[in-house]
Each structure stands twice: as C-alpha cells, then as structure tokens.
Amino acid sequence: MNQSKIHDFLFQNVSILDGVGTKTIKLLKKKEIEKISDLLWNFPQGFTDRSNLQTLDKLEIGKITTIKVKVVKYNFPRIRNLPNKVICEDKNGKIDIIFFNSREGYIRKILPLNTSVIISGKINYFKKKYQITNPAYIVPINKEDYVNKIIPKYSLTEGLTEKIYRKLIEQVLKNITDLTEWHNDKILKKIGNVGWSQSIFNVHQDKENNFNSKFHRRLAYDEILANLLVLSQARKRIKKFKKIKKKFNNHLSNKLIRNFNFELTKNQVSVIKEINSDLQSEYKMFRLLQGDVGSGKTIVSLIAAANVIKSNWQVALMAPTEILAKQHYNLACKIFKSTNINIKFLSGNSDSKQKKLIQENLINGKINFLIGTHALFQKNIQFKNLGLVIIDEQHKFGVRQRIELSNKGGKNCDILLMSATPIPRTLVLAVYGDMDISRLIEKPMYRKDIITLSKPEEKIDEILIFIKKQIKNGNQVFWVCPLIEESKKLDYSAAVKKYNYLMKNFTNKVGLIHGGLEKEKKNKVLNNFLNKSIDILVSTTVIEVGIDFPNANVIIIENSNKFGLSQLHQLRGRVGRGINQGTCILLYKKNLSESAKKRIKILKSSNDGFFIAEEDMKLRGFGDILGYQQSGIKDFKLADPIQHQDLFKIAEEDIKSIEYDENNFKKYDFLLKLFDKANIINEINL
Ligand code: ADP
Ligand code: MG
C-alpha cells in the first residue's frame, strides 16, 4: 500500500476488517473502538503463555495449557443448565471439554468426531477427571503455531474474545508495515531511536514490554507531541483574535475592595492586574486562574466582572452546580449592593416566566451580570454584548470544550476559567498549553492551616466530646463515610448507620446526603446545613466542591486510610473557610499499612495542595488522582505523566523547532489525526 492508502486505512471504520459483523462492532464500541487506529491503542495488558504443548499425562490443575487431542465422544444432555461435554484423548490420557451456553451444531463443527485438534485453556479437575471449560482456543492442527505460543492479553469486554481481537489486530499490523517514519533523526534519537511501525509491532507482540520500554515510550512521545502541538496551535490562533478593548478605571473596583472586610493578598492583587491588562488589551483573553480551594479565586473573578461591566459589557459566570452558582450569586449581590449593577440568576430550575424575562433583559442590555449553571449556554440565551465569561471549577472541561466556549462567547468576549485542580508545573503545558495561566499560591492571611489529626475508630467517644464542644461554640461538622467498594449496587449502609447513630447523640440535628439521593432532596439537606438548621452533615464523598460553608470547621473522615492524598486534601478543604480554626480528623481501622501511615503523615505536615498532588503522584502514579480524571489529562491513552515526565520536556523543546517552519508542521497532520486532534484547531474560528 502507498502511504496515503495506509493513512486512509487507519481511519476507516473497523467494519471493513474481516470477521467484523454488527455484533462485534457493538462490542468494540463498548471499548471505545470505532476506527481501525483505535484498535492499536488498546495495548495488551499482559501476555498468556500458551506455548509448550502438553500431553494429557502431564497436566497441572489451574494452569493454562495447550493440548493436541482427538475428539472421541459427544455428550449433549439436553437438560437446561447442564453443559455440553466433549470427550477427547491422546495416547496418554483423556480429558473432558465442557461448554456452557453452547449450541450442539457449533460444537460438532469446531470439534468433528475422530479428528485431531489443538485446544488451549485452563485445566480443571472435576469428579476425578481433567477438564477444560469454555476453552479460549480450538483450532485445527495445521493452525498449531497460531495458538502454541505466548499470546497478548487484551482488556476486552464480555462477548469479545481474545481470539476475535487477535484476528483484528493482526490484520491491522499486516497493513501498516510500510508506513514511513515522520520524525527526523534528531528527534528519533532523543526518544529511543525506534520507528513507529516497529514500536506498534513490539508493543502488541513482544512480551518484554512495559511503560518504560523504548517502544512504548516512542508511542507515548507521539501522543504527548500531538497534544502539545494542538494546544500550542490553538493558543497561537486565539492569540491573534482581536477584540474591542475594554475601557475602565479602578474607581469601581477600588470601591468594592474597600468594602471587603479583609485585605486582598499580594497574589490576588497581582493576578487582578494580569487580568485587567488582558481585558484592556486588543486581544482576546483566554486565561486560567489556578488556585487551591479557598485561595480566593471567586473574589478575583468578581472584580474582573466589575471592570468589564464598568466598560459597558455584560458578564456571565457559570458554576457546575446550582448550589454553587447560587452562592456566587449571593456573594455578587452582596458585593455589588451599593452599585446599580443588575445581577440575575439562571438555572435549569428557573421557571419559564423568569427565564423569559431574563432573555428579554439580556438582549436589551438591562441585565449586566448573569450567574448560573450550564443553562447559561442554552441556545435561546442571548446577550446584547457579552464581554466576559467566567467559568468556575472547570476541571470537567477539555481543550475541545474550552474552544467551543471561546467561540460561543463571540468575538469580543474574554474568557476566564477557574480551577482548583492542582496540576504540577511540569504538566501544566500539556493540559493548559492553549491558555495563559495565573496562579494563586498565597493563602488569605487570616486563614490558619487546618489542623489535621488521626485517630483509630475505637476512640469515637473522644471525637463525640470534641464535636459537642465545637457545636456548642456555633460550629458545624462534616462527617464523611466514603463508599469503600465502588460496587454496582452502591452500598450506603455505613453512611446511613452513622447517620442514625449521630441522630441519637445529637438530638436529630443531623443531615445525610449520598449519591443515591435525588437532586432536590440533596439540595434541601445542603441548604439546611447552610442555614444552620442542622449541625452535622453525614455524607459519602459527594460534598460539592467549591461550596462555601463558612461555619463548618470540623471534618471527620472515616476509613481515611483507603483514600489517596489529593482526595483527602480536597475533602479537608471543605472546612476552615471562615475565620475559625478548622480541624480535620482522619479515622482509621487499626493495623495501618506503611503507605497509609505515610499518607496520613504527609497530610498532617502540609496544607499545600500542589505539594500534596506531587506527593500523591509519587505514591500512586497519575491516573488515580482525583480531578485529573476529568482534567483532560486523562485524554492520554499511552502517555503517563509521571513515568514519562522527561518525554513531556523533550516534546516541549521539539515543539519550538517544529512550529518554526509551517511546512515542517504539515508533516504532523497525520500524527494529529492519529490522536483525534486534527479537527480541534480548525474548530477555532471567530
Ligand atoms: P476559591 O474560589 O478559590 O475556593 P473563594 O474565592 O471562594 O475561594 O474564597 C474563599 C473564602 O475566602 C471566601 O469566603 C472569600 O470571601 C474569602 N476571601 C477571599 N480572599 C480573601 C482574602 N484576601 N482575605 C480574606 N478572605 C478572603
Ligand atoms: Mg471557588
């Protein structure tokens, strides 16, 4: 095949491969495999040794074994639930091949009487007989080489067998051998000096492979490069978007700031400056404001809003949940009280009359500031002159959504995203390379670090005494009973039990929320907690990120040893947001593992989200960290931001020389397409 044919082939639907019918298409789709290239990214999880054909006198129970046997007898019981059985033998013994849920005709076809076959599967022993149940392979003896060897093991789904998958991947591998390399020698040298097709082959067929094999690294590098290229290109395009400059002075914002009952931190002041100069520039702002929970992002964004409104543009602020949006709305109303700025709230729950009025007053420009949930971006919500969009807690956004958003705001609309996901410095570019970044590192002055303690569960009595005292002083308490098993049936019993127990001890001033509650009910409980009609809130880990409960000063986390550092830190961040000292108590069951001890120690010693994120990565690797799943960095199929940190750095350098020359850049079109990135850049248009 010539090059462009190979390219086309890789982007075709899997249905063109031999042996793919509608059923297989459906099953593959479950694994997010639709194009042929998707098959390639499903790397083997390991390898099964089916080599060393055994005779029937040398079988070991429990071992995966390949045998060569003759079919001697069928036993089809024709009674429901009884399996079909085929008796086979070789010179040295007999074995039963057992089939559940099978059809007689099928068995007769693959195991014809009196013929020899190759069978591979796990050896069991039942009623003094060896048997293999639902063997992985049954092939004619001329196909022995296909089975009697070390075979890749893929993560698949029920109904999609290894046999089927192998057949597909082998067709693909056969077709890509002639693909030419796209990297130049200089780059290749830096990443292990192995070509693309060779790497694909090795990863799929050679058992000597892991994250750090040069083949895996080579492919991971490509993925990293594709990501960085797209982000960098996106950034370049966005940077060229001109807009009408926003014109304002500091009168209004200074007045607002004077009314705060606190001083802005130096860090907040400098970030406000950065944002202001973006707003006043003739280029569109596309900025991320990154900062730990409670670092004071919202206030910063509201000052930006004030300036934009002052220059006669409208502002929209979107939060991920209704409660959070409402909280922002209340805060904004308070801050802008002494002004004539018109602020409205909109969510999916707003009634249609309200909605209509809002629509009207947005279009005619009477509303200056709209705060709400995703409902803000419905088609029928149109602004007269939207000048700034602020998105809170945007870790659920990937690059594609960010671009969509940027387009939606229109030509003159600046964009400010806020995120509390602590991404380590080395990776910021790979996740947010399309944006300018401001960071809030300094904490508000008065805010004391949260005191973190750990206690074995047996000492619950001491804890009850402690929280009784806290409640007496007007404080409130979170009590977190995380789901231990992320099981399908979702077991809330621990939380319910604790709720009942606390109800008895705290005269019914306790609330309960968990993922099984309806939204309305959940909101009601949260509101009860907010307005202090209950003192203790028992929950699974679903406490809304970002909501300010200024009176909640104590958080108790059960089974804390089961959780990662970042997750515990996020939970801990729910408290200590007011003026009073916050306390976090980590409960654990006795006999802590070494790593759990380590985690608890780190948490006790630090309140710095970035530090904790890095420690967490060292302990657990990247994939599991809370928030990252949604941060867009999960989009990496092959690259591991911890294992491959050096590759991220190399890619950053290479990008510069690649982008230096437009023609050179064209060479990477195919690479971008391989990782589904090609369209993104074209979607940026204003
Ligand atoms: P974030 O959105 O980063 O989690 P917020 O903006 O919600 O943080 O701020 C958390 C709390 O701290 C709010 O109650 C806010 O009014 C308060 N706050 C913000 N900046 C300061 C500051 N410089 N000094 C004292 N309190 C502050
Ligand atoms: Mg916030």
PDB file of C-alpha atoms and ligand atoms in Angstrom, residues 298 392-393 546, ligand 2:
ATOM      1  CA  THR A 298     -14.045  33.912  43.198  1.00  0.00           C
ATOM      2  CA  ASP A 392     -15.792  28.167  37.931  1.00  0.00           C
ATOM      3  CA  GLU A 393     -14.300  24.769  38.778  1.00  0.00           C
ATOM      4  CA  GLY A 546     -16.382  24.765  45.887  1.00  0.00           C
TER       5      GLY A 546
HETATM    6 MG    MG B   2     -14.450  28.619  44.319  1.00  0.00          MG
END
